[in-house]
């Protein structure tokens, strides 16, 4: 629990207190809670906003066993206020993003369907958003997929993947981080090897046909297109001091962060084909001297590639790629 009075993180004990009240007493205290929160949810004070977040989260969690009419009334009350609350979120009240975690982590996502409908009704033409609006929107989306992906529930993933790949060259560093995170989550959870019973699994293993789908390459077409674009953008890279404004720098930073997040998780095997595809474009990032962040990312991805245990199927291809890069590179480094 958050016991620091100066911290703005949501306090677990407060959320669970409201949760237990709603769980044990049903809707008995719902009118009183609504009456108490009504005067403060429009206020700018960040501590009052945090209290609203905790009450909203507790109400949603505690309504699990309410009947359909009671749940519908709760969500009607919340969604009448939520667009205004979201619109008024400022840098010091970004903790509202944790509402998504409280709603979806370890819970059936369908219980919070109105929030899902709202999230995907937002304007996802993110190329024209301001930096803070983009940051806020992407953080909510990243929290959502992080919470629901372990249940293999990823609504509108194809639409979102297209939006993310179309904007890998966004100039905003914070957006690059969240686009990389969202892509890493969506690619990772495409890996879903499953069999109806043990016999089917054993038969698949005996057949030698990649029983655990370790050679799966989700979104290979999109990755191939990004690789082609990176090669073009590298040639179009602006000279110093404007190099940091180049599409190549922006896109390379996003893709590198996606790979770094992907190859460090349990489903890393699905990132190996993409690593092999992108390696020729990314391996030379450490040599870039006019963009310290990109140079640092290049060094980090190189160390990770050399330190992780590659799946057997990718040892020779990745090693061959590294040798070819060393042979053909015009740089002595």
mmCIF file of C-alpha atoms in Angstrom:
data_model
loop_
_atom_site.group_PDB
_atom_site.id
_atom_site.type_symbol
_atom_site.label_atom_id
_atom_site.label_comp_id
_atom_site.label_asym_id
_atom_site.label_seq_id
_atom_site.Cartn_x
_atom_site.Cartn_y
_atom_site.Cartn_z
ATOM 1 C CA UNK A 1 0.000 0.000 0.000
ATOM 2 C CA UNK A 2 1.046 3.561 -0.646
ATOM 3 C CA UNK A 3 1.745 5.089 2.785
ATOM 4 C CA UNK A 4 3.629 8.157 1.549
ATOM 5 C CA UNK A 5 1.280 11.154 2.013
ATOM 6 C CA UNK A 6 3.094 13.135 -0.698
ATOM 7 C CA UNK A 7 2.819 10.359 -3.300
ATOM 8 C CA UNK A 8 0.079 10.492 -5.918
ATOM 9 C CA UNK A 9 -0.064 6.751 -6.556
ATOM 10 C CA UNK A 10 -3.440 5.179 -5.866
ATOM 11 C CA UNK A 11 -3.612 3.623 -2.411
ATOM 12 C CA UNK A 12 -4.494 -0.053 -2.459
ATOM 13 C CA UNK A 13 -6.074 -0.002 0.997
ATOM 14 C CA UNK A 14 -8.477 2.795 -0.001
ATOM 15 C CA UNK A 15 -9.501 1.020 -3.194
ATOM 16 C CA UNK A 16 -10.038 -2.276 -1.406
ATOM 17 C CA UNK A 17 -12.044 -0.603 1.359
ATOM 18 C CA UNK A 18 -14.583 0.706 -1.183
ATOM 19 C CA UNK A 19 -14.370 -2.645 -2.976
ATOM 20 C CA UNK A 20 -15.310 -4.570 0.200
ATOM 21 C CA UNK A 21 -18.184 -2.218 1.034
ATOM 22 C CA UNK A 22 -19.698 -2.763 -2.419
ATOM 23 C CA UNK A 23 -18.952 -6.471 -2.340
ATOM 24 C CA UNK A 24 -20.569 -7.147 1.064
ATOM 25 C CA UNK A 25 -23.405 -4.608 1.033
ATOM 26 C CA UNK A 26 -24.201 -4.524 -2.677
ATOM 27 C CA UNK A 27 -25.807 -1.272 -3.777
ATOM 28 C CA UNK A 28 -26.933 -0.241 -0.280
ATOM 29 C CA UNK A 29 -24.289 2.498 -0.026
ATOM 30 C CA UNK A 30 -24.032 3.310 -3.739
ATOM 31 C CA UNK A 31 -26.296 6.403 -3.547
ATOM 32 C CA UNK A 32 -24.316 7.733 -0.584
ATOM 33 C CA UNK A 33 -20.998 7.179 -2.395
ATOM 34 C CA UNK A 34 -22.321 8.985 -5.485
ATOM 35 C CA UNK A 35 -23.496 11.880 -3.318
ATOM 36 C CA UNK A 36 -20.099 12.121 -1.618
ATOM 37 C CA UNK A 37 -18.082 12.068 -4.840
ATOM 38 C CA UNK A 38 -20.301 14.387 -6.895
ATOM 39 C CA UNK A 39 -18.892 17.682 -5.542
ATOM 40 C CA UNK A 40 -15.235 16.739 -6.018
ATOM 41 C CA UNK A 41 -14.811 14.896 -9.329
ATOM 42 C CA UNK A 42 -14.741 18.174 -11.304
ATOM 43 C CA UNK A 43 -12.167 19.841 -9.047
ATOM 44 C CA UNK A 44 -8.545 20.323 -10.137
ATOM 45 C CA UNK A 45 -6.998 19.376 -6.789
ATOM 46 C CA UNK A 46 -4.865 16.313 -7.505
ATOM 47 C CA UNK A 47 -5.478 14.701 -4.125
ATOM 48 C CA UNK A 48 -9.246 14.939 -4.601
ATOM 49 C CA UNK A 49 -8.773 13.503 -8.080
ATOM 50 C CA UNK A 50 -6.853 10.599 -6.573
ATOM 51 C CA UNK A 51 -9.696 10.021 -4.103
ATOM 52 C CA UNK A 52 -12.128 9.903 -7.039
ATOM 53 C CA UNK A 53 -9.905 7.391 -8.816
ATOM 54 C CA UNK A 54 -9.822 5.152 -5.738
ATOM 55 C CA UNK A 55 -13.614 5.323 -5.326
ATOM 56 C CA UNK A 56 -14.240 4.610 -9.019
ATOM 57 C CA UNK A 57 -11.831 1.650 -8.914
ATOM 58 C CA UNK A 58 -13.387 0.261 -5.733
ATOM 59 C CA UNK A 59 -16.918 0.611 -7.115
ATOM 60 C CA UNK A 60 -16.062 -1.207 -10.337
ATOM 61 C CA UNK A 61 -14.208 -3.997 -8.536
ATOM 62 C CA UNK A 62 -16.879 -4.421 -5.867
ATOM 63 C CA UNK A 63 -19.745 -4.579 -8.351
ATOM 64 C CA UNK A 64 -18.741 -8.040 -9.551
ATOM 65 C CA UNK A 65 -21.804 -9.755 -8.034
ATOM 66 C CA UNK A 66 -24.340 -6.991 -8.633
ATOM 67 C CA UNK A 67 -27.221 -7.890 -10.911
ATOM 68 C CA UNK A 68 -27.394 -6.693 -14.494
ATOM 69 C CA UNK A 69 -29.620 -3.684 -13.778
ATOM 70 C CA UNK A 70 -27.422 -2.496 -10.912
ATOM 71 C CA UNK A 71 -24.248 -2.894 -12.967
ATOM 72 C CA UNK A 72 -25.798 -1.022 -15.874
ATOM 73 C CA UNK A 73 -26.752 1.828 -13.510
ATOM 74 C CA UNK A 74 -23.182 1.974 -12.171
ATOM 75 C CA UNK A 75 -21.632 2.159 -15.629
ATOM 76 C CA UNK A 76 -24.191 4.734 -16.782
ATOM 77 C CA UNK A 77 -23.222 6.914 -13.799
ATOM 78 C CA UNK A 78 -19.478 6.449 -14.467
ATOM 79 C CA UNK A 79 -19.566 6.991 -18.222
ATOM 80 C CA UNK A 80 -21.625 10.179 -17.861
ATOM 81 C CA UNK A 81 -18.668 11.643 -15.977
ATOM 82 C CA UNK A 82 -15.693 9.822 -17.480
ATOM 83 C CA UNK A 83 -15.231 11.818 -20.752
ATOM 84 C CA UNK A 84 -14.977 15.056 -18.745
ATOM 85 C CA UNK A 85 -12.582 13.484 -16.244
ATOM 86 C CA UNK A 86 -10.375 12.169 -19.060
ATOM 87 C CA UNK A 87 -10.413 15.495 -20.868
ATOM 88 C CA UNK A 88 -9.277 17.262 -17.688
ATOM 89 C CA UNK A 89 -6.390 14.892 -16.898
ATOM 90 C CA UNK A 90 -3.165 16.862 -16.517
ATOM 91 C CA UNK A 91 0.443 15.781 -16.019
ATOM 92 C CA UNK A 92 -0.037 15.685 -12.237
ATOM 93 C CA UNK A 93 -3.211 13.568 -12.518
ATOM 94 C CA UNK A 94 -1.983 10.955 -14.989
ATOM 95 C CA UNK A 95 -2.475 8.444 -12.186
ATOM 96 C CA UNK A 96 -6.003 8.023 -13.633
ATOM 97 C CA UNK A 97 -4.395 5.519 -16.016
ATOM 98 C CA UNK A 98 -4.324 3.019 -13.131
ATOM 99 C CA UNK A 99 -8.130 2.835 -13.390
ATOM 100 C CA UNK A 100 -7.541 0.607 -16.410
ATOM 101 C CA UNK A 101 -5.326 -1.715 -14.364
ATOM 102 C CA UNK A 102 -7.882 -1.915 -11.556
ATOM 103 C CA UNK A 103 -10.664 -2.701 -14.053
ATOM 104 C CA UNK A 104 -8.928 -5.339 -16.149
ATOM 105 C CA UNK A 105 -6.034 -6.992 -14.294
ATOM 106 C CA UNK A 106 -7.148 -10.479 -13.252
ATOM 107 C CA UNK A 107 -10.762 -9.728 -14.203
ATOM 108 C CA UNK A 108 -13.073 -10.711 -17.035
ATOM 109 C CA UNK A 109 -12.677 -7.762 -19.460
ATOM 110 C CA UNK A 110 -16.315 -8.019 -20.493
ATOM 111 C CA UNK A 111 -17.349 -6.720 -17.070
ATOM 112 C CA UNK A 112 -15.906 -3.332 -18.068
ATOM 113 C CA UNK A 113 -17.091 -3.286 -21.675
ATOM 114 C CA UNK A 114 -18.195 0.396 -21.573
ATOM 115 C CA UNK A 115 -14.603 1.417 -20.815
ATOM 116 C CA UNK A 116 -13.321 -0.695 -23.723
ATOM 117 C CA UNK A 117 -15.868 0.878 -26.064
ATOM 118 C CA UNK A 118 -14.784 4.343 -24.942
ATOM 119 C CA UNK A 119 -11.068 3.572 -25.352
ATOM 120 C CA UNK A 120 -11.411 2.436 -28.951
ATOM 121 C CA UNK A 121 -13.789 5.258 -29.812
ATOM 122 C CA UNK A 122 -10.944 7.753 -29.327
ATOM 123 C CA UNK A 123 -9.329 9.352 -32.349
ATOM 124 C CA UNK A 124 -6.379 7.126 -33.191
ATOM 125 C CA UNK A 125 -5.027 9.417 -35.887
ATOM 126 C CA UNK A 126 -2.159 10.005 -33.471
ATOM 127 C CA UNK A 127 0.087 11.751 -35.989
ATOM 128 C CA UNK A 128 -1.858 14.950 -35.413
ATOM 129 C CA UNK A 129 -2.084 14.854 -31.614
ATOM 130 C CA UNK A 130 -0.181 17.062 -29.189
ATOM 131 C CA UNK A 131 2.646 15.484 -27.202
ATOM 132 C CA UNK A 132 0.710 15.295 -23.926
ATOM 133 C CA UNK A 133 -2.539 14.084 -25.519
ATOM 134 C CA UNK A 134 -0.569 11.390 -27.316
ATOM 135 C CA UNK A 135 1.244 10.415 -24.134
ATOM 136 C CA UNK A 136 -2.029 10.171 -22.187
ATOM 137 C CA UNK A 137 -3.806 8.153 -24.863
ATOM 138 C CA UNK A 138 -0.947 5.711 -25.395
ATOM 139 C CA UNK A 139 -0.488 5.152 -21.663
ATOM 140 C CA UNK A 140 -4.136 4.171 -21.291
ATOM 141 C CA UNK A 141 -3.865 1.823 -24.273
ATOM 142 C CA UNK A 142 -0.602 0.269 -23.048
ATOM 143 C CA UNK A 143 -2.092 -0.326 -19.588
ATOM 144 C CA UNK A 144 -5.153 -1.898 -21.168
ATOM 145 C CA UNK A 145 -3.275 -4.387 -23.347
ATOM 146 C CA UNK A 146 -0.811 -5.146 -20.550
ATOM 147 C CA UNK A 147 -3.749 -6.086 -18.314
ATOM 148 C CA UNK A 148 -5.835 -8.112 -20.797
ATOM 149 C CA UNK A 149 -3.202 -9.723 -23.054
ATOM 150 C CA UNK A 150 -2.385 -12.567 -20.590
ATOM 151 C CA UNK A 151 -5.995 -13.681 -21.122
ATOM 152 C CA UNK A 152 -5.407 -13.555 -24.898
ATOM 153 C CA UNK A 153 -8.103 -10.919 -25.152
ATOM 154 C CA UNK A 154 -6.830 -8.262 -27.548
ATOM 155 C CA UNK A 155 -9.713 -6.397 -29.169
ATOM 156 C CA UNK A 156 -9.020 -4.422 -32.340
ATOM 157 C CA UNK A 157 -5.389 -5.538 -32.296
ATOM 158 C CA UNK A 158 -5.023 -5.452 -36.107
ATOM 159 C CA UNK A 159 -6.273 -1.860 -36.231
ATOM 160 C CA UNK A 160 -3.986 -0.791 -33.388
ATOM 161 C CA UNK A 161 -0.961 -2.626 -34.826
ATOM 162 C CA UNK A 162 -1.439 -0.757 -38.103
ATOM 163 C CA UNK A 163 -1.680 2.572 -36.266
ATOM 164 C CA UNK A 164 1.456 1.820 -34.255
ATOM 165 C CA UNK A 165 3.536 0.714 -37.262
ATOM 166 C CA UNK A 166 2.348 3.734 -39.251
ATOM 167 C CA UNK A 167 3.687 5.990 -36.484
ATOM 168 C CA UNK A 168 7.015 4.368 -35.570
ATOM 169 C CA UNK A 169 8.719 7.538 -36.772
ATOM 170 C CA UNK A 170 6.847 9.801 -34.356
ATOM 171 C CA UNK A 171 9.141 12.622 -33.162
ATOM 172 C CA UNK A 172 7.989 12.387 -29.523
ATOM 173 C CA UNK A 173 10.305 10.260 -27.373
ATOM 174 C CA UNK A 174 7.604 9.385 -24.853
ATOM 175 C CA UNK A 175 5.355 8.212 -27.718
ATOM 176 C CA UNK A 176 8.198 6.094 -29.095
ATOM 177 C CA UNK A 177 8.449 4.293 -25.755
ATOM 178 C CA UNK A 178 4.753 3.515 -25.556
ATOM 179 C CA UNK A 179 4.418 2.529 -29.207
ATOM 180 C CA UNK A 180 7.347 0.137 -28.669
ATOM 181 C CA UNK A 181 5.698 -1.249 -25.517
ATOM 182 C CA UNK A 182 2.307 -1.755 -27.186
ATOM 183 C CA UNK A 183 3.856 -3.469 -30.209
ATOM 184 C CA UNK A 184 5.973 -5.718 -27.968
ATOM 185 C CA UNK A 185 2.859 -6.804 -26.027
ATOM 186 C CA UNK A 186 0.785 -7.469 -29.142
ATOM 187 C CA UNK A 187 3.545 -9.394 -30.914
ATOM 188 C CA UNK A 188 4.399 -11.416 -27.795
ATOM 189 C CA UNK A 189 0.843 -12.626 -27.197
ATOM 190 C CA UNK A 190 0.424 -13.763 -30.772
ATOM 191 C CA UNK A 191 2.427 -16.748 -29.541
ATOM 192 C CA UNK A 192 -0.307 -19.076 -28.267
ATOM 193 C CA UNK A 193 0.756 -22.717 -28.779
ATOM 194 C CA UNK A 194 -2.061 -24.919 -27.509
ATOM 195 C CA UNK A 195 -3.348 -28.467 -27.904
ATOM 196 C CA UNK A 196 -6.630 -30.080 -26.822
ATOM 197 C CA UNK A 197 -4.893 -32.853 -24.882
ATOM 198 C CA UNK A 198 -1.522 -34.383 -24.044
ATOM 199 C CA UNK A 199 -1.720 -36.940 -26.855
ATOM 200 C CA UNK A 200 -2.083 -34.180 -29.450
ATOM 201 C CA UNK A 201 0.934 -32.391 -27.982
ATOM 202 C CA UNK A 202 3.061 -35.561 -28.034
ATOM 203 C CA UNK A 203 2.040 -36.308 -31.621
ATOM 204 C CA UNK A 204 3.024 -32.758 -32.635
ATOM 205 C CA UNK A 205 6.399 -33.161 -30.927
ATOM 206 C CA UNK A 206 7.060 -36.486 -32.685
ATOM 207 C CA UNK A 207 6.204 -34.982 -36.063
ATOM 208 C CA UNK A 208 8.999 -32.432 -35.726
ATOM 209 C CA UNK A 209 6.819 -29.683 -37.193
ATOM 210 C CA UNK A 210 7.611 -26.925 -34.696
ATOM 211 C CA UNK A 211 5.182 -28.127 -32.030
ATOM 212 C CA UNK A 212 5.680 -25.036 -29.863
ATOM 213 C CA UNK A 213 5.515 -22.588 -32.778
ATOM 214 C CA UNK A 214 8.966 -21.182 -32.056
ATOM 215 C CA UNK A 215 9.350 -20.216 -35.727
ATOM 216 C CA UNK A 216 6.200 -18.112 -35.703
ATOM 217 C CA UNK A 217 6.783 -14.591 -37.043
ATOM 218 C CA UNK A 218 3.752 -12.386 -36.268
ATOM 219 C CA UNK A 219 3.382 -9.271 -38.403
ATOM 220 C CA UNK A 220 6.308 -10.254 -40.622
ATOM 221 C CA UNK A 221 4.939 -8.166 -43.488
ATOM 222 C CA UNK A 222 4.792 -5.017 -41.337
ATOM 223 C CA UNK A 223 8.306 -5.612 -40.005
ATOM 224 C CA UNK A 224 9.583 -6.131 -43.545
ATOM 225 C CA UNK A 225 8.045 -2.832 -44.623
ATOM 226 C CA UNK A 226 9.659 -1.040 -41.667
ATOM 227 C CA UNK A 227 13.024 -2.576 -42.558
ATOM 228 C CA UNK A 228 12.713 -1.252 -46.103
ATOM 229 C CA UNK A 229 11.727 2.187 -44.825
ATOM 230 C CA UNK A 230 14.662 2.248 -42.391
ATOM 231 C CA UNK A 231 17.081 1.637 -45.269
ATOM 232 C CA UNK A 232 15.538 4.555 -47.177
ATOM 233 C CA UNK A 233 15.386 6.833 -44.146
ATOM 234 C CA UNK A 234 19.025 6.098 -43.328
ATOM 235 C CA UNK A 235 20.048 7.508 -46.722
ATOM 236 C CA UNK A 236 17.817 10.554 -46.157
ATOM 237 C CA UNK A 237 19.163 11.200 -42.660
ATOM 238 C CA UNK A 238 19.761 14.900 -42.051
ATOM 239 C CA UNK A 239 23.266 16.177 -41.286
ATOM 240 C CA UNK A 240 24.125 17.513 -37.809
ATOM 241 C CA UNK A 241 22.769 19.385 -35.933
ATOM 242 C CA UNK A 242 19.389 18.395 -37.416
ATOM 243 C CA UNK A 243 20.033 14.640 -37.408
ATOM 244 C CA UNK A 244 17.853 14.116 -34.341
ATOM 245 C CA UNK A 245 14.868 15.276 -36.392
ATOM 246 C CA UNK A 246 15.331 12.532 -38.991
ATOM 247 C CA UNK A 247 12.702 9.860 -39.581
ATOM 248 C CA UNK A 248 15.454 7.251 -39.335
ATOM 249 C CA UNK A 249 16.409 8.301 -35.805
ATOM 250 C CA UNK A 250 12.801 8.318 -34.626
ATOM 251 C CA UNK A 251 11.866 4.979 -36.202
ATOM 252 C CA UNK A 252 15.098 3.227 -35.205
ATOM 253 C CA UNK A 253 14.595 4.288 -31.578
ATOM 254 C CA UNK A 254 11.034 2.906 -31.571
ATOM 255 C CA UNK A 255 11.895 -0.408 -33.233
ATOM 256 C CA UNK A 256 14.973 -0.950 -31.064
ATOM 257 C CA UNK A 257 12.981 -0.421 -27.881
ATOM 258 C CA UNK A 258 10.341 -2.855 -29.141
ATOM 259 C CA UNK A 259 12.966 -5.549 -29.735
ATOM 260 C CA UNK A 260 14.677 -4.886 -26.406
ATOM 261 C CA UNK A 261 11.371 -5.344 -24.614
ATOM 262 C CA UNK A 262 10.438 -8.374 -26.690
ATOM 263 C CA UNK A 263 13.565 -10.511 -26.495
ATOM 264 C CA UNK A 264 13.669 -10.141 -22.706
ATOM 265 C CA UNK A 265 10.325 -11.916 -22.088
ATOM 266 C CA UNK A 266 9.132 -15.514 -21.995
ATOM 267 C CA UNK A 267 7.719 -15.422 -25.520
ATOM 268 C CA UNK A 268 10.946 -14.067 -26.968
ATOM 269 C CA UNK A 269 11.042 -16.710 -29.704
ATOM 270 C CA UNK A 270 8.434 -14.798 -31.755
ATOM 271 C CA UNK A 271 10.766 -11.801 -31.903
ATOM 272 C CA UNK A 272 13.723 -13.771 -33.295
ATOM 273 C CA UNK A 273 12.640 -13.649 -36.967
ATOM 274 C CA UNK A 274 12.152 -9.895 -36.604
ATOM 275 C CA UNK A 275 15.519 -9.541 -34.913
ATOM 276 C CA UNK A 276 17.159 -11.345 -37.802
ATOM 277 C CA UNK A 277 15.329 -9.103 -40.311
ATOM 278 C CA UNK A 278 16.119 -5.828 -38.549
ATOM 279 C CA UNK A 279 19.634 -6.619 -37.350
ATOM 280 C CA UNK A 280 21.455 -5.250 -40.424
ATOM 281 C CA UNK A 281 19.736 -1.866 -39.956
ATOM 282 C CA UNK A 282 20.116 -1.698 -36.175
ATOM 283 C CA UNK A 283 23.580 -3.120 -35.540
ATOM 284 C CA UNK A 284 25.308 0.076 -36.693
ATOM 285 C CA UNK A 285 23.356 2.395 -34.403
ATOM 286 C CA UNK A 286 26.164 2.383 -31.828
ATOM 287 C CA UNK A 287 28.384 4.172 -34.356
ATOM 288 C CA UNK A 288 26.069 7.169 -34.608
ATOM 289 C CA UNK A 289 27.836 9.991 -32.798
ATOM 290 C CA UNK A 290 25.345 12.836 -33.205
ATOM 291 C CA UNK A 291 22.436 11.123 -31.393
ATOM 292 C CA UNK A 292 23.520 9.884 -27.940
ATOM 293 C CA UNK A 293 20.201 8.159 -27.186
ATOM 294 C CA UNK A 294 20.221 6.198 -30.436
ATOM 295 C CA UNK A 295 23.862 5.271 -29.943
ATOM 296 C CA UNK A 296 23.048 4.025 -26.431
ATOM 297 C CA UNK A 297 20.118 1.961 -27.733
ATOM 298 C CA UNK A 298 22.357 0.487 -30.441
ATOM 299 C CA UNK A 299 24.943 -0.599 -27.881
ATOM 300 C CA UNK A 300 22.230 -2.035 -25.622
ATOM 301 C CA UNK A 301 20.560 -4.110 -28.359
ATOM 302 C CA UNK A 302 23.962 -5.422 -29.474
ATOM 303 C CA UNK A 303 24.787 -6.539 -25.919
ATOM 304 C CA UNK A 304 21.385 -8.170 -25.518
ATOM 305 C CA UNK A 305 21.716 -10.121 -28.771
ATOM 306 C CA UNK A 306 25.108 -11.420 -27.693
ATOM 307 C CA UNK A 307 24.063 -12.276 -24.144
ATOM 308 C CA UNK A 308 20.681 -14.022 -24.547
ATOM 309 C CA UNK A 309 20.286 -17.735 -25.199
ATOM 310 C CA UNK A 310 18.916 -17.954 -28.708
ATOM 311 C CA UNK A 311 16.498 -20.759 -29.647
ATOM 312 C CA UNK A 312 18.378 -23.493 -31.496
ATOM 313 C CA UNK A 313 16.637 -22.705 -34.778
ATOM 314 C CA UNK A 314 18.011 -19.144 -34.735
ATOM 315 C CA UNK A 315 21.593 -19.631 -33.594
ATOM 316 C CA UNK A 316 23.017 -20.207 -37.083
ATOM 317 C CA UNK A 317 20.883 -17.592 -38.932
ATOM 318 C CA UNK A 318 21.617 -14.820 -36.413
ATOM 319 C CA UNK A 319 25.301 -15.722 -36.242
ATOM 320 C CA UNK A 320 25.463 -15.772 -40.043
ATOM 321 C CA UNK A 321 23.827 -12.328 -40.158
ATOM 322 C CA UNK A 322 26.391 -10.959 -37.704
ATOM 323 C CA UNK A 323 29.279 -12.395 -39.733
ATOM 324 C CA UNK A 324 27.854 -10.993 -42.988
ATOM 325 C CA UNK A 325 27.457 -7.572 -41.366
ATOM 326 C CA UNK A 326 31.089 -7.675 -40.202
ATOM 327 C CA UNK A 327 32.299 -8.682 -43.650
ATOM 328 C CA UNK A 328 30.327 -6.128 -45.624
ATOM 329 C CA UNK A 329 30.482 -3.157 -43.285
ATOM 330 C CA UNK A 330 32.547 -0.211 -44.488
ATOM 331 C CA UNK A 331 33.268 0.845 -40.902
ATOM 332 C CA UNK A 332 36.374 -0.407 -39.139
ATOM 333 C CA UNK A 333 34.337 -0.668 -35.918
#
